[in-house]
XYZ file of C-alpha atoms in Angstrom:
237
model
C -11.470 8.347 -25.100
C -11.399 10.833 -22.307
C -8.947 11.535 -20.021
C -10.179 10.158 -16.867
C -9.606 6.532 -18.964
C -6.449 6.891 -18.513
C -6.363 6.531 -14.848
C -8.578 3.642 -14.544
C -5.793 0.424 -13.903
C -7.146 -1.095 -11.239
C -9.477 1.575 -9.275
C -12.643 2.006 -8.604
C -14.481 3.705 -11.526
C -15.477 6.735 -9.052
C -12.110 7.716 -8.094
C -11.008 7.721 -12.080
C -13.970 9.349 -13.228
C -14.049 12.091 -10.544
C -10.912 12.794 -8.774
C -7.906 11.491 -11.211
C -7.235 15.327 -11.323
C -6.981 15.090 -7.098
C -5.574 11.700 -6.461
C -3.977 10.027 -9.807
C -2.250 12.133 -11.634
C 1.174 12.138 -10.509
C 1.676 15.784 -10.962
C -1.581 16.623 -9.180
C -0.285 14.081 -6.303
C 2.836 16.351 -5.690
C 0.661 19.512 -5.573
C -1.786 18.769 -3.090
C 0.233 17.132 -0.833
C 1.321 20.341 0.648
C 0.136 21.512 3.855
C -1.412 25.255 2.471
C -3.408 23.420 -0.272
C -4.422 20.825 2.519
C -5.589 23.476 4.797
C -7.613 25.402 2.363
C -9.522 22.547 0.974
C -10.744 22.223 3.889
C -11.324 25.676 4.846
C -8.442 25.968 7.420
C -9.454 23.363 9.644
C -7.188 20.438 8.533
C -4.774 20.964 11.999
C -8.049 21.052 13.874
C -9.402 18.041 12.427
C -5.965 16.015 12.779
C -5.970 17.276 16.531
C -9.842 16.075 16.770
C -9.006 12.750 15.856
C -5.908 11.825 17.306
C -6.962 11.648 20.637
C -9.370 8.900 19.911
C -5.984 6.628 18.411
C -5.627 3.649 20.321
C -2.489 3.251 22.792
C -2.593 -0.377 23.265
C 0.693 -1.707 22.008
C -0.748 -5.631 20.669
C -3.707 -3.672 18.753
C -4.270 -3.860 15.183
C -4.969 -0.275 13.461
C -6.028 0.224 9.738
C -6.315 3.323 8.127
C -8.598 3.232 5.287
C -7.106 4.998 2.461
C -4.320 7.067 2.255
C -4.188 10.955 2.884
C -2.499 13.813 2.363
C -0.274 15.849 5.003
C 0.408 14.770 8.426
C -2.403 12.373 9.542
C -0.723 9.247 8.624
C 2.585 10.164 10.292
C 0.770 11.421 13.244
C -1.094 8.025 13.428
C 2.330 5.956 12.831
C 4.050 7.714 15.843
C 1.673 6.721 18.245
C 1.537 2.836 17.216
C 4.964 1.497 17.528
C 3.828 -2.084 16.568
C 3.033 -0.514 13.290
C -0.283 -0.104 11.405
C -2.006 -0.935 8.254
C -3.158 1.150 5.340
C -5.251 0.274 1.967
C -5.202 2.613 -0.632
C -6.408 1.545 -4.613
C -3.587 3.688 -6.235
C 0.064 2.779 -5.942
C 1.011 6.170 -6.075
C -0.693 7.324 -2.858
C 0.913 4.333 -0.990
C 4.393 5.348 -2.236
C 3.747 8.881 -0.991
C 2.498 7.482 2.393
C 5.682 5.377 2.394
C 7.888 8.234 1.470
C 6.326 10.319 3.952
C 6.535 7.933 6.706
C 9.865 6.539 6.410
C 11.794 8.285 8.864
C 9.345 7.181 11.885
C 10.738 3.761 12.220
C 8.060 1.959 12.917
C 6.332 -0.910 10.055
C 3.802 1.035 7.718
C 2.099 -1.952 5.912
C 0.536 -1.261 2.853
C -1.540 -3.121 0.767
C -3.160 -2.124 -2.509
C -6.981 -2.660 -2.007
C -10.660 -1.043 -2.789
C -12.313 -0.193 0.351
C -15.629 -1.886 -0.932
C -13.778 -5.343 -0.780
C -10.992 -6.169 2.035
C -8.980 -9.079 1.823
C -8.717 -9.292 5.685
C -10.232 -11.979 7.886
C -12.833 -11.317 9.806
C -11.884 -9.860 12.944
C -8.770 -8.621 12.024
C -8.528 -4.959 13.599
C -9.315 -3.132 17.118
C -9.287 -0.032 15.437
C -10.438 1.438 12.167
C -9.527 5.051 11.379
C -11.550 7.051 8.039
C -10.620 10.061 7.227
C -12.630 12.132 4.591
C -13.251 9.254 2.534
C -17.096 8.407 2.701
C -18.193 11.428 0.990
C -16.093 10.597 -2.136
C -18.124 7.734 -2.838
C -21.555 6.930 -4.613
C -23.761 5.687 -2.097
C -23.698 1.948 -2.758
C -19.892 1.810 -2.897
C -20.060 3.665 0.404
C -22.328 1.119 1.815
C -20.112 -1.792 0.724
C -17.570 -0.047 2.561
C -19.342 0.223 5.660
C -20.002 -3.167 5.659
C -16.413 -4.393 5.344
C -15.299 -2.000 7.652
C -18.167 -3.757 9.992
C -16.840 -7.618 9.180
C -13.250 -6.819 9.969
C -13.299 -4.772 13.277
C -13.083 -7.068 16.174
C -15.590 -6.858 18.980
C -14.294 -4.497 21.267
C -12.728 -2.792 18.234
C -13.790 1.106 17.591
C -14.293 3.227 14.396
C -12.768 6.676 14.128
C -14.558 8.428 11.539
C -13.824 12.226 10.036
C -15.638 13.554 7.621
C -18.108 16.556 6.897
C -21.151 16.317 9.303
C -24.677 16.164 8.400
C -26.344 18.412 6.122
C -25.232 22.082 7.125
C -28.836 23.911 6.347
C -27.765 27.229 8.168
C -23.948 26.891 7.298
C -22.852 30.313 5.192
C -21.315 27.457 2.829
C -24.303 25.933 1.968
C -26.917 28.650 2.452
C -25.341 30.449 -0.625
C -25.870 29.435 -4.056
C -22.617 29.499 -5.327
C -20.526 27.847 -3.274
C -23.063 25.347 -2.826
C -22.682 24.783 -6.046
C -18.660 24.758 -6.346
C -19.085 22.247 -3.511
C -21.411 19.820 -5.511
C -19.403 19.957 -8.512
C -15.595 19.239 -6.692
C -17.435 16.960 -4.623
C -20.389 15.087 -6.619
C -20.873 12.779 -4.262
C -21.145 15.162 -1.034
C -25.119 15.805 -1.386
C -25.926 12.382 -1.158
C -23.220 11.861 1.921
C -24.785 14.942 3.568
C -28.273 13.094 3.652
C -26.897 9.698 4.275
C -27.668 8.646 7.845
C -23.887 6.922 8.596
C -25.028 5.307 12.241
C -27.565 3.482 10.818
C -25.902 1.747 7.763
C -23.063 0.718 10.699
C -25.992 -0.371 12.985
C -27.422 -2.486 10.061
C -24.018 -4.133 8.966
C -22.673 -4.616 12.046
C -25.742 -6.247 13.214
C -25.364 -9.038 10.664
C -22.030 -9.680 11.985
C -23.190 -10.087 15.375
C -22.105 -6.954 16.868
C -23.185 -3.449 17.749
C -22.629 0.030 18.407
C -21.790 0.509 22.666
C -20.946 3.783 22.489
C -20.504 6.583 20.332
C -18.680 9.961 20.970
C -18.995 12.990 18.787
C -17.206 16.830 18.101
C -17.734 19.163 15.629
C -15.964 22.243 14.380
C -16.319 24.939 11.737
C -19.584 25.929 13.211
C -21.042 22.033 12.747
C -19.513 21.764 9.081
C -17.199 18.907 9.832
C -17.650 16.193 12.462
C -15.198 14.041 14.303
C -17.329 10.453 15.246
C -16.044 7.794 17.308
C -17.671 4.403 17.363
C -17.253 1.360 20.119
C -18.329 -1.584 18.817
C -19.558 -4.788 21.312
């Protein structure tokens, strides 16, 4: 029995197969949830990316906000501090949700944790005003990514917004990509990143939103680390 198969309890196959060591093993959850480690994974740009993401968060007290899967570090707490009405967070891993609850318990705003696969959200159509996705899509195979985008398009209300913090498109001129060894290491640690680099996310959102009678009304993009990372905000109508 392969080691990753011990972590397949209700989680997507690709999460267990390729990322058990980062998200599912309790010892690794403790290890990775330290600011220096998180910052190193993002080549020193975690706080920068967080600072680029937070200004897009809604300030409307009646808005329903969904964070699509848990993340290590301070982001969930920073989001919750801005949302006295609380917010929802979904993840396929119970241990990750427990960590999120522990880290945010002192804030005093409700965090509604629901164990779900991002590819199949059990929320009604048009349930949320804002959906936040922080470095999730590059860890999914293409078909799973498309299904998650389709679910976001379904549960997001017209007039709502999507905040997507991720790798930017194929960074052909970036030193980390041009240097064969670092490109190989990135591909080994992040097996779905090469496909994500070439995936036109906006086209996928356009197609999925159209199915539900919605469309992108406006888009903003901001880059950092010489266009290696990007924060995108889509306003939906």
